[in-house]
PDB file of C-alpha atoms in Angstrom:
ATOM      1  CA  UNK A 184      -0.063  17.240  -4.396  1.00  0.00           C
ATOM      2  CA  UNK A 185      -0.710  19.418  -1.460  1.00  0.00           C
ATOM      3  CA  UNK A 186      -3.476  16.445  -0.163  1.00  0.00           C
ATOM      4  CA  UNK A 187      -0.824  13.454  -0.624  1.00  0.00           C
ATOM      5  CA  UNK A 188       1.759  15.467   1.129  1.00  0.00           C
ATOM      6  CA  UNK A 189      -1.090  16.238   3.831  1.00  0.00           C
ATOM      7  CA  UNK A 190      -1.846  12.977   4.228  1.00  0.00           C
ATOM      8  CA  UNK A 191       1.097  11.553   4.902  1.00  0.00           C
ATOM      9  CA  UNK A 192       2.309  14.051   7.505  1.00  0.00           C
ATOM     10  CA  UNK A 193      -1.077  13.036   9.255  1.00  0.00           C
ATOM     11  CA  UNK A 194      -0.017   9.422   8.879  1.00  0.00           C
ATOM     12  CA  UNK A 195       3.295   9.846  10.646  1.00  0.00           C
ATOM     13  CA  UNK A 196       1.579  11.518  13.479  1.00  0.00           C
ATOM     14  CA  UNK A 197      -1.755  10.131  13.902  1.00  0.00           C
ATOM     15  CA  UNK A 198      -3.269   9.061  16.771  1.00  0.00           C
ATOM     16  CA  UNK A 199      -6.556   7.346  18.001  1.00  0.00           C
ATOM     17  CA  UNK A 200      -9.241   9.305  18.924  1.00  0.00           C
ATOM     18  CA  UNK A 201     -10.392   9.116  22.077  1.00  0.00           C
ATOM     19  CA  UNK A 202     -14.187   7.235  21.153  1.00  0.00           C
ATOM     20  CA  UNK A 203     -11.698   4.809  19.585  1.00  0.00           C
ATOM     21  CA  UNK A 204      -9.850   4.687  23.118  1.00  0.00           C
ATOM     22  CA  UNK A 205     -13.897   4.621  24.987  1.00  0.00           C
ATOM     23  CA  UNK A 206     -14.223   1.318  23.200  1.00  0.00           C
ATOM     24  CA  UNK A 207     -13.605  -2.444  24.182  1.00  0.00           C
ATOM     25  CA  UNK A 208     -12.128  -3.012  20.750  1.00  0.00           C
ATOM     26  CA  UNK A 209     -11.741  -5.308  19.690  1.00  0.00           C
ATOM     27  CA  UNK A 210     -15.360  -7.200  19.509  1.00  0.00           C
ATOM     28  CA  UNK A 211     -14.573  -9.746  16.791  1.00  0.00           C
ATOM     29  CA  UNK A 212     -11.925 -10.642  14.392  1.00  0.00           C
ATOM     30  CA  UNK A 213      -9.727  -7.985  12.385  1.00  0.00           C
ATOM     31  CA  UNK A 214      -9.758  -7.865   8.558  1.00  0.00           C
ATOM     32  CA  UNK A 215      -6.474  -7.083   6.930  1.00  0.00           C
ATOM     33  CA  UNK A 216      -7.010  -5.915   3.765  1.00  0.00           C
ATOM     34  CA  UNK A 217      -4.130  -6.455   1.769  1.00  0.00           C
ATOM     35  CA  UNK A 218      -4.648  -4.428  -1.955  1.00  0.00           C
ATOM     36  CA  UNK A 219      -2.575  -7.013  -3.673  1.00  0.00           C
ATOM     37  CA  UNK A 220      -1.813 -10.534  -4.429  1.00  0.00           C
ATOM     38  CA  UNK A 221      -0.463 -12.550  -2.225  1.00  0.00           C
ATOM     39  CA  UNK A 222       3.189 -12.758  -2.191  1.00  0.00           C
ATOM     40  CA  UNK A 223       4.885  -9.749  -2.584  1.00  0.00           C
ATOM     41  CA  UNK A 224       6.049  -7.512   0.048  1.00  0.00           C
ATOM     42  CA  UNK A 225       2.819  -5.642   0.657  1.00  0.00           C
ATOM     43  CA  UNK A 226       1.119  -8.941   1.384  1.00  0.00           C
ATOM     44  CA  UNK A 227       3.893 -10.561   3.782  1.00  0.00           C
ATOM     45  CA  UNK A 228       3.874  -7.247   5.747  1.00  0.00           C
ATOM     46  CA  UNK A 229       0.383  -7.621   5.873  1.00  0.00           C
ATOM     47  CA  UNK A 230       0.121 -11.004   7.180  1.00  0.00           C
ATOM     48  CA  UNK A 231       2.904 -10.413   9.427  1.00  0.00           C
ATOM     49  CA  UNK A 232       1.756  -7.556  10.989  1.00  0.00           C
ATOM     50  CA  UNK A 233      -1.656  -9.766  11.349  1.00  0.00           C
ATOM     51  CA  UNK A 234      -0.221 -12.087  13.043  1.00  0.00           C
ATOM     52  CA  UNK A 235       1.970 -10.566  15.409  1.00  0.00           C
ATOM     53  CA  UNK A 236      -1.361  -8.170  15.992  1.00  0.00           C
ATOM     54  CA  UNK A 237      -3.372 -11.448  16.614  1.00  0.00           C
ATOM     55  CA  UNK A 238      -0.557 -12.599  19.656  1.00  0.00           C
ATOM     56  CA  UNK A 239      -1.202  -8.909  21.099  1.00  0.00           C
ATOM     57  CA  UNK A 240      -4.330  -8.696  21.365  1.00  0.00           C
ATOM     58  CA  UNK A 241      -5.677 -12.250  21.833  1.00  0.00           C
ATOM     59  CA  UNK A 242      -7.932 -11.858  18.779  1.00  0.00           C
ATOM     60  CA  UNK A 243      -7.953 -13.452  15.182  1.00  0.00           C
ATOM     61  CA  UNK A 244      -6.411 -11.596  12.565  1.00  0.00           C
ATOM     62  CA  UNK A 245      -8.228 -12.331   8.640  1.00  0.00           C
ATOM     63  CA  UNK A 246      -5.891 -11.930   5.854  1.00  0.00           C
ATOM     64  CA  UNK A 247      -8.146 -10.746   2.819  1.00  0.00           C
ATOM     65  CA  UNK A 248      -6.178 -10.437  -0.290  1.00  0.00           C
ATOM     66  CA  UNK A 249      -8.011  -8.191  -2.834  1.00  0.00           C
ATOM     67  CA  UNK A 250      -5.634  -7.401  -5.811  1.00  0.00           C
ATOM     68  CA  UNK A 251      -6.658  -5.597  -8.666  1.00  0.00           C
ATOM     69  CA  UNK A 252      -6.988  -2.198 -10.040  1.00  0.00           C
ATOM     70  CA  UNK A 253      -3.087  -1.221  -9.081  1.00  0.00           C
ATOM     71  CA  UNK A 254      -4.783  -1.475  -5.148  1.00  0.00           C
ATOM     72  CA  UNK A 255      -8.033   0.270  -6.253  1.00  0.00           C
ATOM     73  CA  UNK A 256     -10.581  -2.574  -5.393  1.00  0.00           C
ATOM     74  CA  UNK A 257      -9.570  -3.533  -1.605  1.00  0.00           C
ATOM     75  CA  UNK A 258      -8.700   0.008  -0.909  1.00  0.00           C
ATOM     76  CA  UNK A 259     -12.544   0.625  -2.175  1.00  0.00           C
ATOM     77  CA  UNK A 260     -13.733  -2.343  -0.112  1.00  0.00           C
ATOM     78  CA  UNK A 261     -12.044  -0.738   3.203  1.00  0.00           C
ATOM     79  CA  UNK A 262     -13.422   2.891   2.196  1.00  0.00           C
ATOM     80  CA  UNK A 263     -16.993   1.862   2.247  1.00  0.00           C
ATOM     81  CA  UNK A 264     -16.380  -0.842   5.368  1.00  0.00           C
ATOM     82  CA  UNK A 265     -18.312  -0.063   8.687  1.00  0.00           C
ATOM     83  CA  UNK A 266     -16.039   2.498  10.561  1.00  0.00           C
ATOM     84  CA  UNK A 267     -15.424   0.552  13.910  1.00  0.00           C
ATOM     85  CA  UNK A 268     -11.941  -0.292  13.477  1.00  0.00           C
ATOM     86  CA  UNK A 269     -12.018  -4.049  12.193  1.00  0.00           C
ATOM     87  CA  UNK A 270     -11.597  -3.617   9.254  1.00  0.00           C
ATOM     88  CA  UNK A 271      -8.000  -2.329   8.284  1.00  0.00           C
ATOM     89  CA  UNK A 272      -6.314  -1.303   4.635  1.00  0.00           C
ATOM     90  CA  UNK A 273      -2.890  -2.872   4.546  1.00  0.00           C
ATOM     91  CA  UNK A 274      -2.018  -0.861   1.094  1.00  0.00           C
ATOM     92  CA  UNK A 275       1.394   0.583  -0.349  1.00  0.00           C
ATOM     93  CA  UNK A 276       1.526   4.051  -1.201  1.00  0.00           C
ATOM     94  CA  UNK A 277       0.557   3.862  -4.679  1.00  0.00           C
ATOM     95  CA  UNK A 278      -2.429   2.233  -3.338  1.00  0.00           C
ATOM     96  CA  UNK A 279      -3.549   5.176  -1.886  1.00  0.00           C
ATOM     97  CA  UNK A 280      -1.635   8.221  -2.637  1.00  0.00           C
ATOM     98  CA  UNK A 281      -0.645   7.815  -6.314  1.00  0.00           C
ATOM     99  CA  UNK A 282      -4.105   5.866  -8.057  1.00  0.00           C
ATOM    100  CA  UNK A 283      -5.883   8.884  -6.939  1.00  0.00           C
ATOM    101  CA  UNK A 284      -3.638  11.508  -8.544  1.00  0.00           C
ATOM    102  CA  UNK A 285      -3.856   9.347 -11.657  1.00  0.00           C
ATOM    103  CA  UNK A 286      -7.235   7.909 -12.164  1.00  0.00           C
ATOM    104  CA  UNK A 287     -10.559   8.028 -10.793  1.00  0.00           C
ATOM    105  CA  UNK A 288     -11.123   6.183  -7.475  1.00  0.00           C
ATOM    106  CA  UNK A 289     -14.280   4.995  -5.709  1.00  0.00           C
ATOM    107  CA  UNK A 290     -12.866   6.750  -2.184  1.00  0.00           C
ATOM    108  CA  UNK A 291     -11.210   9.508  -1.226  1.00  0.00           C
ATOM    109  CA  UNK A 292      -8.040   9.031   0.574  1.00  0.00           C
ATOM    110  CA  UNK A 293      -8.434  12.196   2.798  1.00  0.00           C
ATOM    111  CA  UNK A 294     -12.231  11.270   3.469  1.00  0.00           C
ATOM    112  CA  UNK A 295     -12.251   7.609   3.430  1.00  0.00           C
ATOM    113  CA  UNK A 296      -8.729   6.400   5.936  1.00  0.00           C
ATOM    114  CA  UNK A 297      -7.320   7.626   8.729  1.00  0.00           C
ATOM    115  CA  UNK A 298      -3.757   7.163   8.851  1.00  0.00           C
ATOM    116  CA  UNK A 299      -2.431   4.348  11.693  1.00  0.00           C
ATOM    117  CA  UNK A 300       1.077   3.708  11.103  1.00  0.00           C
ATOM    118  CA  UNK A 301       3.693   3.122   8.768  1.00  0.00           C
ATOM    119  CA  UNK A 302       4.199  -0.248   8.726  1.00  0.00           C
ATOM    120  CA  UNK A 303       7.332  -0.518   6.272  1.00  0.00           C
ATOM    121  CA  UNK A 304       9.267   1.328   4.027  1.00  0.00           C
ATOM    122  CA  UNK A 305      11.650   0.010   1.534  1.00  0.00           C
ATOM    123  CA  UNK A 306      13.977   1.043  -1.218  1.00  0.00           C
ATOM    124  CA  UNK A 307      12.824   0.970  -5.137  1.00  0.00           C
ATOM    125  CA  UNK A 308      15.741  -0.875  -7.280  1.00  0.00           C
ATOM    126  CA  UNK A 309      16.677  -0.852 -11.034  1.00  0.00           C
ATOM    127  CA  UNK A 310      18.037  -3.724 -12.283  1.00  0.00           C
ATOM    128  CA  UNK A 311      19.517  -4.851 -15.812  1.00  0.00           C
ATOM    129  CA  UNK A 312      20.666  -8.457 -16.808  1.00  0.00           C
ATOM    130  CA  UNK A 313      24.236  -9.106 -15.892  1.00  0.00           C
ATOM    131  CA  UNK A 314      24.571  -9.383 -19.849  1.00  0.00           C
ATOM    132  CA  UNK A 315      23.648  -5.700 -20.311  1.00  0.00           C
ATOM    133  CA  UNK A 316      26.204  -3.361 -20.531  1.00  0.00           C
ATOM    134  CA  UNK A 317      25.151  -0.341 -18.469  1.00  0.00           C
ATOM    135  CA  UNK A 318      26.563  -0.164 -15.119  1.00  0.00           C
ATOM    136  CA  UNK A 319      24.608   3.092 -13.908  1.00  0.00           C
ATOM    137  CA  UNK A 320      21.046   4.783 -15.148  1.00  0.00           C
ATOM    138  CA  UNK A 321      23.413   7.265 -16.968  1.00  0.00           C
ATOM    139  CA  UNK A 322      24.779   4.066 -19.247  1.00  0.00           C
ATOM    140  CA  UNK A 323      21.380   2.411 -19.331  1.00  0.00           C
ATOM    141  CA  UNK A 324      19.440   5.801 -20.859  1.00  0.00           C
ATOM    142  CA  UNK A 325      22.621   6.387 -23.377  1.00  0.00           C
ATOM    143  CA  UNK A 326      22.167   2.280 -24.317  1.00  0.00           C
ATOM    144  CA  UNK A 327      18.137   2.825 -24.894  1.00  0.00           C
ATOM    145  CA  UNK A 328      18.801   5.774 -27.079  1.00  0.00           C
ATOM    146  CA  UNK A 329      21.307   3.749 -29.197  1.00  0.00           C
ATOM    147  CA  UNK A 330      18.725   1.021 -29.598  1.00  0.00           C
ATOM    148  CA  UNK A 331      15.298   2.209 -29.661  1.00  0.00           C
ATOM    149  CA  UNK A 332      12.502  -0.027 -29.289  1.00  0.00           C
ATOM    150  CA  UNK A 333      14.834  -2.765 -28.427  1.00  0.00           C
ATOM    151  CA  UNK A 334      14.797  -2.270 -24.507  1.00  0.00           C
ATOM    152  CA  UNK A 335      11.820  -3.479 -22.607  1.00  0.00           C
ATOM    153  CA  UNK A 336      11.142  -3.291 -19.206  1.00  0.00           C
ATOM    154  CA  UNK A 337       8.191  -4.610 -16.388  1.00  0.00           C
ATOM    155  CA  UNK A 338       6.395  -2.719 -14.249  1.00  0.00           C
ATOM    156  CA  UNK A 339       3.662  -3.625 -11.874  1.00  0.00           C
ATOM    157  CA  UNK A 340       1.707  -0.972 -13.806  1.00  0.00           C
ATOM    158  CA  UNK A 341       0.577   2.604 -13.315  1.00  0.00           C
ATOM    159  CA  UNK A 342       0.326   4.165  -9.965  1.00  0.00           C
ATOM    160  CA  UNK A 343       2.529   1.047  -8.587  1.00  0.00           C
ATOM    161  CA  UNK A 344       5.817   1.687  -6.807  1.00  0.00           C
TER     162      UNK A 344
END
């Protein structure tokens, strides 16, 4: 816990070095790497931080959706990318925080990233159908206990926000 809470106080603060400064960057197009599908709030951050990016600088911005593995498998593709700064992990924090804490990763988050920016935060909801009877988390838990098994919920799976 003490390395996730590490790494995000770096990633509030963080700064380029100054070899990343030295250099006319940047030499070719950026990859985004988005570590989902697209749609979904990750992904339209992603592609409008890419494009926005692309105005600044005068330089194409790639939008690379790789999904899969709760963010595992284009956070892995970024990890092992060529460290020269065109190649970018647009991830959430399960992505890359939570997936290591839970299962066994082909990077390390510490090692593998350095921290840019936040690019978005946003709030995590619970929602019932109008035709359930709960009004509050409270309601909903004493509901579920009344009716076990009979509940279901969706999730976009372990170490997902």
């Amino acid at each position: 816990m003490k390395r996730v809470a590490v790494f995000f106080v770096l990633g509030t603060t963080a700064l380029p070095g100054t070899d990343a400064a030295a250099q006319n960057w940047p030499q070719r197009p950026l990859q985004f790497v988005v570590a989902t599908a697209p749609s979904g709030g990750t992904d339209a951050v992603g592609r409008l931080i890419g494009q926005k990016l692309a105005e600044a600088l005068a330089q194409n911005v790639v939008v690379d959706n790789r999904p899969g593995a709760s963010g595992s498998i284009g956070s892995a593709l970024v990890a092992k990318a060529a460290p020269d700064g065109h190649t970018l992990l647009v991830a959430n924090v399960g992505h890359i925080a939570m997936n290591p804490a839970i299962a066994r990763v082909p990077f390390d988050t510490l090692r593998d990233f350095t921290p840019v920016t936040l690019l978005a935060s946003g709030p995590l909801i619970l929602i019932t159908h109008p035709s359930v009877p709960a009004k509050n988390v409270r309601e909903l838990v004493a509901l579920a206990k009344t009716k076990p098994g009979r509940l279901n919920y969706s999730t976009g799976g372990s170490g997902t926000t």
